């Protein structure tokens, strides 16, 4: 009887607490506030590093595409692990989402995302693919391939030694790595996040957020190589058997709504698969994008660019220094919480701003990147914390 009373009390408390935290809105921007219009670049969001049931995922590609449509993604990239016949038939527009089909290849202790602009199949076995991949990694210019090193600091998958010159960059954010890191830091806190997930999903993930310090340091230390920082969802919607039902946690749709890659391009996507995939490919390859924690609030309307004599250069650009070079940063709206725009130069914190708009004359050559951080107040047992909302790729200002 005592056990029954204890369990009943525990369940009642759980649901009361769940109701309490469900009232907590972590939204950075009020939904009623109309974001500033980005009238310089077109902003499109997507997700990379997605697994279907052809490898590590739990659902077929059509179901994944449906989840992407419901999440209002402009593009996704399917990258099944060690599958040697990519399902290129799915590449193209499905409603308003452009589907790109690439591969994810095991190589040494690491894994690489590989997207071929020419839909090239590298081989019929892992050894064949790895041989060709080794050659691509040794080449400095791979204009028809996008090659991304995944989770470079993940235990068991980390890259050792110098980064290969043939890659375009590496993941600085990987949801699986972030979750594993949170688990290693505090198993109890991570378990608590799982329990509160049904009541307040943004809170659940904000609690396990940890700054990817090692990955950002790697990006800064390799500034001369001009690698780009990417986001990998590692979306697989693992199926957890509960009674006679398979619970997919987190679902593809929920994963797609957490974190996204926002490309910023000069010409809009028109619905033409051939031209649009080229625009997205070039933006991803050139680093013309930022990464955002969309679960907190949509960053659409965010703008970060360099201006010189009336010319506008997007994130990831390399610009020769002149007397008139100016860095512009604009938030879509004023956040509800304490916030700061942090400008890093050559890997060190260079300046911090607490205004919605920043205009800074660049007087020194170097590598400049931006992070937008917010400090929401989390309900008990937590307190105020800092979470990065937006990460940009670097600008390269040359002498």
PDB file of C-alpha atoms in Angstrom, residues 194-317:
ATOM      1  CA  UNK A 194      13.862  13.129 -21.411  1.00  0.00           C
ATOM      2  CA  UNK A 195      11.117  13.131 -18.751  1.00  0.00           C
ATOM      3  CA  UNK A 196      10.105  16.730 -19.421  1.00  0.00           C
ATOM      4  CA  UNK A 197      10.310  16.342 -23.214  1.00  0.00           C
ATOM      5  CA  UNK A 198       6.538  15.658 -23.627  1.00  0.00           C
ATOM      6  CA  UNK A 199       5.597  18.844 -21.757  1.00  0.00           C
ATOM      7  CA  UNK A 200       8.102  21.372 -23.117  1.00  0.00           C
ATOM      8  CA  UNK A 201      10.357  20.228 -25.935  1.00  0.00           C
ATOM      9  CA  UNK A 202      12.320  23.508 -26.307  1.00  0.00           C
ATOM     10  CA  UNK A 203      13.096  23.436 -22.582  1.00  0.00           C
ATOM     11  CA  UNK A 204      14.148  19.800 -22.782  1.00  0.00           C
ATOM     12  CA  UNK A 205      16.772  20.552 -25.429  1.00  0.00           C
ATOM     13  CA  UNK A 206      17.832  23.918 -24.037  1.00  0.00           C
ATOM     14  CA  UNK A 207      18.797  22.084 -20.844  1.00  0.00           C
ATOM     15  CA  UNK A 208      21.200  19.739 -22.643  1.00  0.00           C
ATOM     16  CA  UNK A 209      22.712  22.437 -24.851  1.00  0.00           C
ATOM     17  CA  UNK A 210      26.457  22.709 -24.487  1.00  0.00           C
ATOM     18  CA  UNK A 211      28.728  24.975 -26.483  1.00  0.00           C
ATOM     19  CA  UNK A 212      30.729  23.054 -29.135  1.00  0.00           C
ATOM     20  CA  UNK A 213      33.940  24.649 -27.890  1.00  0.00           C
ATOM     21  CA  UNK A 214      36.314  22.053 -29.337  1.00  0.00           C
ATOM     22  CA  UNK A 215      34.706  22.207 -32.767  1.00  0.00           C
ATOM     23  CA  UNK A 216      34.720  26.012 -32.809  1.00  0.00           C
ATOM     24  CA  UNK A 217      38.378  26.045 -31.755  1.00  0.00           C
ATOM     25  CA  UNK A 218      39.123  23.640 -34.603  1.00  0.00           C
ATOM     26  CA  UNK A 219      37.377  26.009 -37.014  1.00  0.00           C
ATOM     27  CA  UNK A 220      39.354  28.990 -35.731  1.00  0.00           C
ATOM     28  CA  UNK A 221      42.696  27.165 -35.692  1.00  0.00           C
ATOM     29  CA  UNK A 222      42.236  26.175 -39.341  1.00  0.00           C
ATOM     30  CA  UNK A 223      41.170  29.623 -40.537  1.00  0.00           C
ATOM     31  CA  UNK A 224      43.900  29.719 -43.203  1.00  0.00           C
ATOM     32  CA  UNK A 225      42.453  26.586 -44.794  1.00  0.00           C
ATOM     33  CA  UNK A 226      39.042  28.293 -44.889  1.00  0.00           C
ATOM     34  CA  UNK A 227      37.066  25.290 -43.761  1.00  0.00           C
ATOM     35  CA  UNK A 228      33.357  25.875 -43.134  1.00  0.00           C
ATOM     36  CA  UNK A 229      31.369  24.916 -40.075  1.00  0.00           C
ATOM     37  CA  UNK A 230      28.315  22.749 -40.784  1.00  0.00           C
ATOM     38  CA  UNK A 231      25.355  21.377 -38.865  1.00  0.00           C
ATOM     39  CA  UNK A 232      24.469  17.686 -38.946  1.00  0.00           C
ATOM     40  CA  UNK A 233      21.109  16.510 -37.650  1.00  0.00           C
ATOM     41  CA  UNK A 234      22.144  12.856 -37.520  1.00  0.00           C
ATOM     42  CA  UNK A 235      18.399  12.316 -37.960  1.00  0.00           C
ATOM     43  CA  UNK A 236      17.386   8.688 -37.682  1.00  0.00           C
ATOM     44  CA  UNK A 237      14.253   8.686 -35.461  1.00  0.00           C
ATOM     45  CA  UNK A 238      15.361   5.598 -33.618  1.00  0.00           C
ATOM     46  CA  UNK A 239      12.425   3.284 -32.920  1.00  0.00           C
ATOM     47  CA  UNK A 240      11.959   2.420 -29.239  1.00  0.00           C
ATOM     48  CA  UNK A 241       9.622  -0.536 -28.592  1.00  0.00           C
ATOM     49  CA  UNK A 242       6.975   0.254 -25.959  1.00  0.00           C
ATOM     50  CA  UNK A 243       4.387  -2.514 -25.484  1.00  0.00           C
ATOM     51  CA  UNK A 244       3.166  -3.187 -29.030  1.00  0.00           C
ATOM     52  CA  UNK A 245       4.063   0.261 -30.328  1.00  0.00           C
ATOM     53  CA  UNK A 246       7.305   1.670 -31.745  1.00  0.00           C
ATOM     54  CA  UNK A 247       8.024   5.162 -30.447  1.00  0.00           C
ATOM     55  CA  UNK A 248      10.308   7.133 -32.747  1.00  0.00           C
ATOM     56  CA  UNK A 249      12.315   9.460 -30.534  1.00  0.00           C
ATOM     57  CA  UNK A 250      12.895  12.153 -31.444  1.00  0.00           C
ATOM     58  CA  UNK A 251      10.786  12.037 -34.584  1.00  0.00           C
ATOM     59  CA  UNK A 252      12.125  13.267 -37.912  1.00  0.00           C
ATOM     60  CA  UNK A 253       9.808  16.247 -37.809  1.00  0.00           C
ATOM     61  CA  UNK A 254      10.878  17.240 -34.297  1.00  0.00           C
ATOM     62  CA  UNK A 255      14.543  16.851 -35.262  1.00  0.00           C
ATOM     63  CA  UNK A 256      14.018  19.016 -38.353  1.00  0.00           C
ATOM     64  CA  UNK A 257      12.482  21.749 -36.212  1.00  0.00           C
ATOM     65  CA  UNK A 258      15.316  21.879 -33.658  1.00  0.00           C
ATOM     66  CA  UNK A 259      18.316  23.165 -35.538  1.00  0.00           C
ATOM     67  CA  UNK A 260      18.737  24.187 -39.177  1.00  0.00           C
ATOM     68  CA  UNK A 261      21.180  25.455 -41.777  1.00  0.00           C
ATOM     69  CA  UNK A 262      20.157  28.799 -43.307  1.00  0.00           C
ATOM     70  CA  UNK A 263      21.745  29.597 -46.646  1.00  0.00           C
ATOM     71  CA  UNK A 264      21.746  33.214 -47.818  1.00  0.00           C
ATOM     72  CA  UNK A 265      21.867  33.688 -51.569  1.00  0.00           C
ATOM     73  CA  UNK A 266      21.425  36.569 -53.993  1.00  0.00           C
ATOM     74  CA  UNK A 267      18.831  34.956 -56.275  1.00  0.00           C
ATOM     75  CA  UNK A 268      15.711  33.172 -55.115  1.00  0.00           C
ATOM     76  CA  UNK A 269      14.877  29.512 -55.537  1.00  0.00           C
ATOM     77  CA  UNK A 270      12.427  29.167 -58.401  1.00  0.00           C
ATOM     78  CA  UNK A 271      11.244  25.560 -58.147  1.00  0.00           C
ATOM     79  CA  UNK A 272      13.548  24.388 -60.917  1.00  0.00           C
ATOM     80  CA  UNK A 273      15.456  21.381 -59.582  1.00  0.00           C
ATOM     81  CA  UNK A 274      18.530  21.788 -61.789  1.00  0.00           C
ATOM     82  CA  UNK A 275      19.205  25.454 -61.055  1.00  0.00           C
ATOM     83  CA  UNK A 276      18.094  25.379 -57.413  1.00  0.00           C
ATOM     84  CA  UNK A 277      20.253  22.408 -56.419  1.00  0.00           C
ATOM     85  CA  UNK A 278      23.231  24.234 -57.939  1.00  0.00           C
ATOM     86  CA  UNK A 279      22.458  27.369 -55.886  1.00  0.00           C
ATOM     87  CA  UNK A 280      22.181  25.351 -52.676  1.00  0.00           C
ATOM     88  CA  UNK A 281      25.315  23.342 -53.514  1.00  0.00           C
ATOM     89  CA  UNK A 282      27.365  26.490 -54.111  1.00  0.00           C
ATOM     90  CA  UNK A 283      26.076  28.189 -50.963  1.00  0.00           C
ATOM     91  CA  UNK A 284      26.982  25.142 -48.855  1.00  0.00           C
ATOM     92  CA  UNK A 285      30.374  24.796 -50.516  1.00  0.00           C
ATOM     93  CA  UNK A 286      31.220  28.511 -50.184  1.00  0.00           C
ATOM     94  CA  UNK A 287      30.051  28.832 -46.573  1.00  0.00           C
ATOM     95  CA  UNK A 288      27.261  31.294 -47.399  1.00  0.00           C
ATOM     96  CA  UNK A 289      25.139  30.173 -44.457  1.00  0.00           C
ATOM     97  CA  UNK A 290      24.569  30.365 -40.737  1.00  0.00           C
ATOM     98  CA  UNK A 291      23.377  27.762 -38.235  1.00  0.00           C
ATOM     99  CA  UNK A 292      20.428  28.389 -35.954  1.00  0.00           C
ATOM    100  CA  UNK A 293      18.698  26.850 -32.934  1.00  0.00           C
ATOM    101  CA  UNK A 294      15.231  27.227 -34.508  1.00  0.00           C
ATOM    102  CA  UNK A 295      13.495  25.497 -31.632  1.00  0.00           C
ATOM    103  CA  UNK A 296      13.962  28.675 -29.580  1.00  0.00           C
ATOM    104  CA  UNK A 297      12.648  30.956 -32.348  1.00  0.00           C
ATOM    105  CA  UNK A 298      12.886  31.267 -36.097  1.00  0.00           C
ATOM    106  CA  UNK A 299      15.930  33.343 -37.070  1.00  0.00           C
ATOM    107  CA  UNK A 300      14.456  34.261 -40.444  1.00  0.00           C
ATOM    108  CA  UNK A 301      15.200  37.932 -40.942  1.00  0.00           C
ATOM    109  CA  UNK A 302      18.682  37.659 -39.440  1.00  0.00           C
ATOM    110  CA  UNK A 303      21.229  39.382 -41.596  1.00  0.00           C
ATOM    111  CA  UNK A 304      25.015  39.422 -41.466  1.00  0.00           C
ATOM    112  CA  UNK A 305      27.077  40.750 -44.359  1.00  0.00           C
ATOM    113  CA  UNK A 306      30.043  42.913 -45.307  1.00  0.00           C
ATOM    114  CA  UNK A 307      29.529  46.050 -47.353  1.00  0.00           C
ATOM    115  CA  UNK A 308      32.180  47.763 -49.431  1.00  0.00           C
ATOM    116  CA  UNK A 309      31.424  50.711 -51.701  1.00  0.00           C
ATOM    117  CA  UNK A 310      27.809  49.656 -52.200  1.00  0.00           C
ATOM    118  CA  UNK A 311      28.644  45.992 -52.791  1.00  0.00           C
ATOM    119  CA  UNK A 312      27.272  43.316 -50.434  1.00  0.00           C
ATOM    120  CA  UNK A 313      29.217  40.183 -49.510  1.00  0.00           C
ATOM    121  CA  UNK A 314      27.451  37.233 -47.804  1.00  0.00           C
ATOM    122  CA  UNK A 315      28.698  35.128 -44.901  1.00  0.00           C
ATOM    123  CA  UNK A 316      31.711  33.059 -45.934  1.00  0.00           C
ATOM    124  CA  UNK A 317      33.077  35.669 -48.337  1.00  0.00           C
TER     125      UNK A 317
END
